[in-house]
Amino acid sequence: MDSESNIKWNPFSPNYSEDPYPHLKNCRDNNPVQRMSDDSYFIFDYKHVSKFLKEKKFKVHSLSEYLGEKETYIFKNVENGCPYLSKATELWPMFLNDDIHRKIRRAITKAFYSLELADLLNESLETTLGTFENKETFNLVDFCGIYINHFIKKALNIDVEEYEQIKQYSNLLAKSQELYIPKQVYQEINAEILSRKNVFKNSIFKDVILEETKGLNLDDDQLYSIMMISFMAAFETSKDNLSLGLYEILKNPELIEFILKSDTKELKTIIEEIFRFSTPLQYTIRINPYSINVGDCFIPENSKLYLCIASANRDEKIFTQPDELIPNRVVNPHLSFGAGAHQCIGATIARQEMEISLVPMLRFLKNYSVTDVKWSKQILMRTANTITVCKKS
Amino acid sequence: MIIKNWLLDKIAEESGLEKDTINCDEPIENFELDSLSSISIAFDIEKEFNLDEINPTVFQEFNTINKLAQWIQNQI
Ligand code: HEM
């Protein structure tokens, strides 16, 4: 492994937001383990990403602690600034280890699986198709977002009428864990989170969380922390997966026809391929409690390892024609839901969302074509801000 | 000159150093700004001078206040 290779990971390289995959391939092919100037490491190949996700002794870092350390700086010279970022992220399971992680993870899982999902999702689909019926042009991201939001809003009893506001709230929560966030944006996130402390009204979901965490004596802020992450984790990734997937499919009329004709088994295979292809969560971070060698690269203990799931999911050693969306891909061990102790608890739900919506949505959307796309600059979570579609004449 | 002064103010504010002790030909990294400060300064530069997103590597390439001011001048 050539640590002197001049291929360096740089999410500000030209066109990265539009299409990160050529740059990630370049990294994977030429410099698959990279040490950064802050002594963190980036890992791009499937073999190691997969291995490190599953490594039982590896830890996750604490976002809440990081934000806590930075709060004095972030709120310096801010009048009436009430630092809440660290508190707000305290119980987000992707940043917890050991016993507290297991407890919070179990509570959120139970709460989600106490919902009548199929009914909620069918109702969401009907509402979405109704909302966009007869529209000449619209934003496909909102089309997907409204579908996902409709069910989450009911399940979590969210007291916000306007979809635009919910979208903004979720996006700011997602940004709190992003890379390269300036203090000005952290201040905005902080204000938003504080102003919405009472948005999650009483619900079965909340009751289950409380019941399952009885022994922990959670205070209101901690309960709010769990509700926020349940909302954001479920909304943001599902919306992104569906919109990125539909965007790709709409470019290819043969693929649309293939999906419209698919049977249940074929549909499940296609949906897995959409998860691989979109990889909504593109990176995740682990800490190695002991030193390791990755190829020729020595990594000292307690380093921050950025595992590039997006790159692993396009590794040609595992996936033939990795940059093609192949609807009948047979071998598909993608890592879009992570793996190991932090593997996504919502994978079954995400699959169900797709199984219910994909065919009816395509039947509706096949009369439309994509005319414009605006990608977000986010790095950890791949998101389009707008995908404009217009009715074909 | 306006850009340079604006930058000088920013960096003084972020680093806690007195303005008149800052040498505009000294590498900015000597002022011990961490990455969050650099990103926040970049964000302010974008806003102030109406620039598109700045690649944080400009701080490495244009690593003094004088060079950075010149770089901004060339962007606007
Ligand atoms: C296509 C949709 C989704 C994708 C691609 C996705 C992806 C992921 C990934 C990669 C992780 C692991 C993060 C890590 O290892 O650091 C994760 C964790 C998580 N996901 Fe999802 N997710 C999706 C949908 C959902 C949904 C619908 C829910 C809720 C119902 C959900 C809830 C969670 C939670 C709570 C965690 C944290 C688990 C833990 O740390 O123990 N996700 N997700």
XYZ file of C-alpha atoms and ligand atoms in Angstrom:
512
model
C 0.000 0.000 0.000
C 1.497 3.279 -1.091
C 1.013 5.786 1.693
C 2.952 8.302 -0.409
C 0.414 8.052 -3.229
C -0.706 11.510 -4.212
C -4.357 10.449 -4.444
C -5.865 12.075 -1.388
C -9.442 11.931 -0.274
C -10.973 15.344 -0.819
C -14.747 15.830 -0.720
C -14.189 19.319 -2.141
C -12.742 17.926 -5.342
C -14.656 18.974 -8.479
C -18.058 17.304 -8.911
C -17.828 15.339 -5.661
C -21.364 16.370 -4.651
C -22.780 15.500 -8.071
C -21.094 12.106 -8.163
C -18.647 11.040 -5.448
C -18.025 7.602 -6.939
C -15.221 8.336 -9.459
C -13.220 10.008 -6.691
C -13.922 7.151 -4.272
C -12.823 4.631 -6.903
C -9.621 6.572 -7.365
C -8.999 6.416 -3.615
C -9.890 2.710 -3.426
C -7.670 1.772 -6.374
C -4.658 3.895 -5.518
C -4.666 4.648 -1.825
C -7.239 2.538 0.042
C -5.981 3.421 3.542
C -5.196 7.080 4.074
C -3.877 8.969 7.027
C -5.258 12.501 7.289
C -3.560 15.584 8.720
C -5.585 15.257 11.946
C -4.296 11.656 12.440
C -7.589 10.073 11.496
C -7.673 7.319 8.853
C -9.940 6.745 5.873
C -10.602 3.215 4.634
C -12.077 2.520 1.231
C -11.985 -1.205 0.425
C -14.868 -3.589 1.113
C -12.799 -6.172 2.943
C -11.637 -3.817 5.682
C -14.775 -1.711 5.914
C -16.835 -4.855 6.409
C -14.345 -6.344 8.865
C -14.126 -3.220 11.008
C -17.892 -2.723 11.137
C -18.195 -6.218 12.592
C -15.184 -6.033 14.934
C -16.687 -6.579 18.387
C -14.047 -4.662 20.332
C -14.148 -1.554 18.154
C -15.981 1.416 19.620
C -17.893 4.379 18.291
C -16.819 7.908 19.183
C -19.000 10.224 21.243
C -20.578 13.026 19.219
C -22.037 14.445 22.410
C -18.596 14.707 24.024
C -17.112 16.324 20.925
C -19.889 18.909 20.822
C -19.530 19.447 24.563
C -15.857 20.292 24.118
C -16.662 22.771 21.346
C -19.634 24.496 22.958
C -17.590 27.243 24.651
C -16.126 28.158 21.285
C -19.378 27.817 19.335
C -21.322 30.074 21.692
C -18.621 32.627 22.425
C -20.102 36.093 21.779
C -23.587 34.658 21.199
C -26.145 36.563 23.201
C -28.542 34.343 25.127
C -26.896 31.318 23.583
C -28.030 28.284 25.529
C -25.706 25.432 24.554
C -27.828 22.335 24.056
C -26.045 20.375 21.322
C -24.190 18.027 23.629
C -27.287 17.309 25.694
C -29.416 16.839 22.588
C -27.138 14.167 21.122
C -26.414 12.415 24.426
C -28.445 9.267 23.769
C -28.069 8.826 20.019
C -27.277 5.104 19.795
C -24.832 5.370 16.909
C -22.553 7.262 19.304
C -22.986 5.020 22.367
C -21.036 1.952 23.489
C -21.559 -1.057 25.730
C -24.435 -1.345 28.165
C -26.105 2.021 27.613
C -25.949 1.383 23.872
C -27.676 -1.984 24.216
C -30.432 -0.521 26.390
C -31.223 2.470 24.202
C -30.982 0.396 21.038
C -33.397 -2.184 22.406
C -35.886 0.490 23.485
C -35.934 2.181 20.062
C -36.243 -1.170 18.296
C -39.202 -2.220 20.451
C -40.893 1.128 19.963
C -40.636 0.945 16.170
C -41.867 -2.616 16.046
C -44.936 -1.796 18.125
C -46.336 0.180 15.187
C -48.895 -1.011 12.637
C -46.578 -0.258 9.794
C -48.284 -1.713 6.746
C -51.489 0.258 7.351
C -49.612 3.475 8.021
C -47.467 3.088 4.919
C -50.400 2.330 2.616
C -52.177 5.406 3.901
C -49.003 7.461 3.368
C -48.700 6.247 -0.194
C -52.286 7.158 -1.010
C -51.850 10.636 0.468
C -48.642 11.204 -1.466
C -50.029 10.128 -4.826
C -53.099 12.275 -4.153
C -50.989 15.322 -3.316
C -49.033 15.175 -6.561
C -51.810 14.083 -8.900
C -52.138 16.377 -11.931
C -48.979 18.328 -11.132
C -47.028 19.272 -14.243
C -43.765 19.614 -12.374
C -42.547 18.990 -8.819
C -39.574 18.129 -6.615
C -39.131 14.357 -6.447
C -37.323 14.683 -3.101
C -40.481 16.181 -1.578
C -42.600 13.492 -3.188
C -40.478 10.886 -1.346
C -40.174 12.974 1.801
C -43.934 13.436 2.104
C -44.457 9.675 1.823
C -41.940 8.921 4.582
C -42.976 11.875 6.702
C -46.655 11.029 6.642
C -46.075 7.768 8.469
C -43.348 8.954 10.842
C -45.350 11.998 11.806
C -48.263 9.792 12.818
C -46.125 7.181 14.531
C -44.184 9.703 16.605
C -47.119 12.123 16.931
C -45.122 15.103 15.697
C -46.801 18.421 16.275
C -45.641 20.325 13.175
C -48.112 20.989 10.385
C -45.875 22.166 7.559
C -43.864 19.529 5.742
C -41.201 22.133 4.891
C -40.592 22.706 8.592
C -40.270 19.010 9.350
C -37.827 18.655 6.482
C -35.721 21.507 7.802
C -35.753 20.128 11.362
C -34.619 16.704 10.182
C -31.956 18.182 7.921
C -30.489 20.261 10.753
C -30.429 17.206 13.027
C -28.578 15.321 10.288
C -26.101 18.172 9.915
C -25.184 17.967 13.595
C -23.237 14.791 12.812
C -21.846 15.951 9.447
C -18.235 16.820 8.639
C -16.993 20.393 8.112
C -19.854 22.139 9.902
C -18.997 25.751 10.852
C -20.000 27.215 14.210
C -22.590 29.436 12.539
C -24.497 26.336 11.430
C -24.084 24.665 14.836
C -25.699 27.776 16.321
C -28.598 27.409 13.916
C -28.982 23.711 14.759
C -28.906 24.512 18.467
C -31.642 27.129 18.140
C -33.817 24.805 16.054
C -33.504 21.907 18.495
C -34.311 24.120 21.466
C -37.330 25.657 19.776
C -38.816 22.237 19.075
C -38.466 20.672 22.490
C -42.179 19.931 22.646
C -42.841 18.583 19.155
C -43.136 14.942 20.125
C -46.541 14.646 21.750
C -47.677 11.567 23.649
C -47.701 8.369 21.638
C -47.512 4.607 21.961
C -43.987 4.983 20.608
C -42.987 7.262 23.487
C -44.725 5.016 26.027
C -42.708 2.041 24.831
C -39.463 4.008 25.070
C -40.335 5.051 28.633
C -41.360 1.553 29.621
C -38.199 0.004 28.191
C -35.874 2.545 29.831
C -37.544 2.604 33.260
C -34.371 1.569 35.080
C -32.455 4.472 33.571
C -34.665 7.220 35.044
C -34.428 9.370 31.933
C -35.053 13.074 32.321
C -37.054 15.052 29.731
C -33.961 16.089 27.794
C -32.785 12.504 27.490
C -36.199 11.367 26.301
C -36.169 14.207 23.762
C -32.719 13.061 22.604
C -34.075 9.567 21.874
C -37.167 10.904 20.104
C -35.037 13.168 17.903
C -32.741 10.415 16.741
C -35.637 8.027 16.137
C -37.212 10.656 13.924
C -34.081 11.718 12.034
C -32.638 8.221 11.529
C -35.931 7.017 10.098
C -36.799 10.047 7.976
C -33.555 11.236 6.467
C -32.067 7.970 5.186
C -35.372 6.570 3.900
C -36.163 9.766 2.012
C -32.682 9.835 0.501
C -32.704 6.178 -0.461
C -36.063 6.436 -2.184
C -35.297 9.683 -4.005
C -31.824 8.595 -5.160
C -33.241 5.244 -6.279
C -36.163 6.728 -8.215
C -33.869 9.299 -9.808
C -31.647 6.521 -11.124
C -34.542 4.374 -12.333
C -36.303 7.251 -14.111
C -33.243 7.686 -16.318
C -33.764 4.189 -17.677
C -37.130 3.327 -19.316
C -36.242 -0.369 -19.640
C -35.607 -0.554 -15.936
C -38.984 1.049 -15.237
C -40.724 -1.586 -17.338
C -38.728 -4.373 -15.719
C -39.741 -3.224 -12.235
C -43.383 -2.743 -13.172
C -43.505 -6.355 -14.337
C -41.553 -7.859 -11.439
C -42.974 -10.455 -9.055
C -42.515 -10.279 -5.271
C -39.182 -12.072 -5.256
C -37.780 -9.993 -8.104
C -38.976 -6.839 -6.397
C -37.083 -7.709 -3.201
C -33.908 -8.258 -5.243
C -34.288 -4.882 -6.962
C -34.872 -3.139 -3.657
C -31.639 -4.566 -2.206
C -29.827 -3.277 -5.262
C -31.311 0.190 -4.748
C -29.995 0.178 -1.164
C -26.530 -0.749 -2.440
C -26.623 1.777 -5.225
C -27.842 4.748 -3.143
C -25.932 4.114 0.111
C -27.623 7.029 1.937
C -25.163 6.837 4.840
C -21.831 7.026 3.039
C -19.375 6.937 5.956
C -19.321 5.865 9.551
C -16.642 6.197 12.218
C -15.042 3.621 14.517
C -12.265 3.733 17.115
C -9.752 0.851 17.358
C -8.903 0.143 21.015
C -5.669 -1.603 19.957
C -3.188 -0.897 17.165
C -3.793 -2.610 13.818
C -2.114 -3.125 10.475
C -4.199 -2.533 7.400
C -2.219 -3.646 4.384
C 1.132 -1.937 4.863
C -0.314 0.796 7.003
C 0.195 0.768 10.770
C -2.679 2.388 12.657
C -2.018 3.250 16.317
C -4.603 2.436 18.969
C -7.536 4.779 19.575
C -7.451 6.279 16.092
C -10.545 7.613 14.407
C -11.313 5.344 11.439
C -13.621 6.677 8.765
C -15.132 3.627 7.074
C -16.318 4.563 3.602
C -19.398 2.393 3.100
C -20.116 4.158 -0.197
C -16.784 3.020 -1.600
C -17.095 -0.518 -0.182
C -20.486 -0.864 -1.892
C -18.825 -0.159 -5.261
C -15.793 -2.415 -4.753
C -15.318 -4.440 -7.952
C -13.719 -7.243 -5.969
C -17.190 -8.000 -4.571
C -19.683 -6.511 -7.021
C -19.469 -7.065 -10.776
C -20.194 -3.883 -12.740
C -20.448 -1.976 -9.463
C -21.464 1.337 -11.036
C -24.499 -0.176 -12.749
C -27.851 -0.632 -11.071
C -28.471 -4.277 -11.950
C -32.039 -5.225 -11.013
C -31.372 -8.961 -10.842
C -28.006 -8.798 -9.085
C -27.624 -12.188 -7.419
C -24.760 -11.722 -4.992
C -25.353 -8.513 -3.088
C -23.734 -8.358 0.357
C -24.032 -4.546 0.504
C -23.240 -2.628 3.671
C -25.859 0.108 3.318
C -27.338 -0.744 6.719
C -23.930 -1.110 8.347
C -23.099 -4.332 10.201
C -22.233 -5.540 13.681
C -23.343 -3.955 16.953
C -24.676 -0.788 15.321
C -26.353 -2.360 12.325
C -29.436 -0.379 11.361
C -32.465 -1.323 13.434
C -34.772 0.063 10.747
C -33.664 -2.141 7.864
C -36.868 -4.186 7.866
C -38.926 -1.025 8.000
C -36.920 0.537 5.176
C -37.523 -2.591 3.083
C -41.233 -2.477 3.790
C -41.395 1.218 2.837
C -39.852 0.296 -0.502
C -41.950 -2.826 -1.120
C -45.155 -0.891 -0.618
C -44.246 2.182 -2.627
C -41.875 1.332 -5.463
C -44.247 -0.089 -8.062
C -47.174 2.315 -7.459
C -44.778 5.265 -7.449
C -43.170 4.208 -10.719
C -46.553 3.673 -12.330
C -47.260 7.292 -11.448
C -43.790 8.664 -12.265
C -43.242 6.974 -15.606
C -45.046 9.869 -17.265
C -42.432 12.256 -15.886
C -38.798 12.898 -16.669
C -36.034 14.455 -14.605
C -35.073 17.932 -15.792
C -32.731 19.190 -13.076
C -30.897 18.019 -9.948
C -29.360 20.026 -7.136
C -27.163 18.006 -4.809
C -26.536 18.894 -1.193
C -22.940 19.471 -0.069
C -23.338 16.978 2.761
C -20.673 14.296 2.910
C -21.729 11.645 5.435
C -25.275 11.482 4.143
C -25.779 11.676 0.409
C -28.776 13.891 -0.309
C -30.304 15.738 -3.219
C -31.982 19.021 -2.307
C -34.098 19.062 -5.444
C -34.763 16.618 -8.238
C -37.112 18.414 -10.576
C -39.421 16.221 -12.644
C -41.746 17.401 -15.445
C -44.654 15.658 -17.098
C -43.689 14.324 -20.522
C -45.540 16.072 -23.343
C -6.678 46.494 1.963
C -10.308 46.149 3.037
C -10.143 42.395 2.624
C -6.897 42.162 4.534
C -8.294 44.205 7.408
C -11.436 42.167 7.507
C -9.360 38.971 7.654
C -7.126 40.406 10.335
C -10.175 41.221 12.478
C -11.590 37.752 11.957
C -8.400 35.970 12.848
C -7.813 38.160 15.879
C -11.346 37.408 17.046
C -11.025 33.664 16.464
C -7.542 33.257 17.927
C -7.910 35.679 20.812
C -4.693 37.447 19.766
C -4.293 41.231 19.701
C -4.600 42.568 16.184
C -1.322 44.468 16.246
C 0.637 41.379 17.281
C -0.460 39.458 14.181
C 2.046 39.286 11.347
C 0.302 39.041 7.979
C 3.186 37.085 6.488
C 3.228 34.468 9.210
C 1.632 31.076 8.510
C -1.937 31.134 9.809
C -1.405 27.752 11.428
C 0.885 29.466 13.966
C -2.181 31.207 15.414
C -3.391 27.829 16.684
C -6.810 27.824 15.116
C -8.357 24.363 15.224
C -10.228 22.885 12.285
C -13.623 24.043 13.571
C -12.321 27.653 13.669
C -10.905 27.380 10.150
C -14.183 26.029 8.818
C -16.079 28.799 10.592
C -13.768 31.467 9.138
C -14.199 29.935 5.685
C -17.970 30.121 6.179
C -17.704 33.826 7.054
C -15.508 34.484 4.019
C -18.091 32.819 1.769
C -20.864 34.952 3.252
C -18.934 38.213 3.331
C -17.547 38.023 -0.197
C -20.361 36.080 -1.781
C -18.197 33.140 -2.806
C -19.183 29.568 -3.551
C -18.153 26.925 -1.103
C -14.475 27.233 -0.283
C -12.291 24.166 -0.356
C -10.663 24.201 3.105
C -7.347 23.295 1.462
C -7.016 26.963 0.377
C -5.816 27.601 3.929
C -2.901 25.268 3.315
C -2.039 26.720 -0.050
C -2.649 30.382 0.819
C -1.346 30.074 4.319
C -0.754 33.677 5.384
C -3.195 36.566 5.761
C -1.535 38.392 2.870
C -1.762 35.409 0.542
C -5.307 34.604 1.577
C -6.409 38.216 1.061
C -4.907 38.129 -2.422
C -6.672 34.840 -3.120
C -10.037 36.261 -2.039
C -9.401 39.363 -4.155
C -8.944 37.118 -7.170
C -12.180 35.238 -6.524
C -14.549 38.183 -6.354
C -32.820 3.167 3.562
C -32.953 3.528 4.774
C -31.877 3.408 5.832
C -30.515 3.298 5.707
C -29.700 3.226 4.446
C -29.971 3.235 7.048
C -28.634 3.078 7.343
C -28.113 2.908 8.614
C -26.739 2.591 8.921
C -25.620 2.411 7.906
C -26.617 2.497 10.261
C -25.353 2.142 11.049
C -24.624 3.355 11.487
C -23.279 2.996 12.049
O -22.858 1.836 12.000
O -22.589 3.901 12.517
C -27.915 2.761 10.811
C -28.192 2.802 12.155
C -29.423 3.092 12.647
N -30.612 3.222 11.929
Fe -30.814 3.159 9.952
N -30.998 3.312 7.945
C -32.169 3.412 7.226
C -33.452 3.485 7.733
C -33.726 3.496 9.053
C -35.053 3.507 9.597
C -36.336 3.458 8.783
C -34.908 3.552 10.946
C -35.956 3.569 11.988
C -37.047 2.908 11.904
C -33.492 3.581 11.262
C -32.939 3.660 12.528
C -31.606 3.494 12.823
C -31.052 3.555 14.163
C -31.810 3.865 15.435
C -29.676 3.290 14.055
C -28.653 3.237 15.202
C -28.399 1.810 15.598
C -27.280 1.676 16.614
O -26.360 2.501 16.664
O -27.316 0.694 17.361
N -32.811 3.533 10.090
N -28.820 3.000 9.796
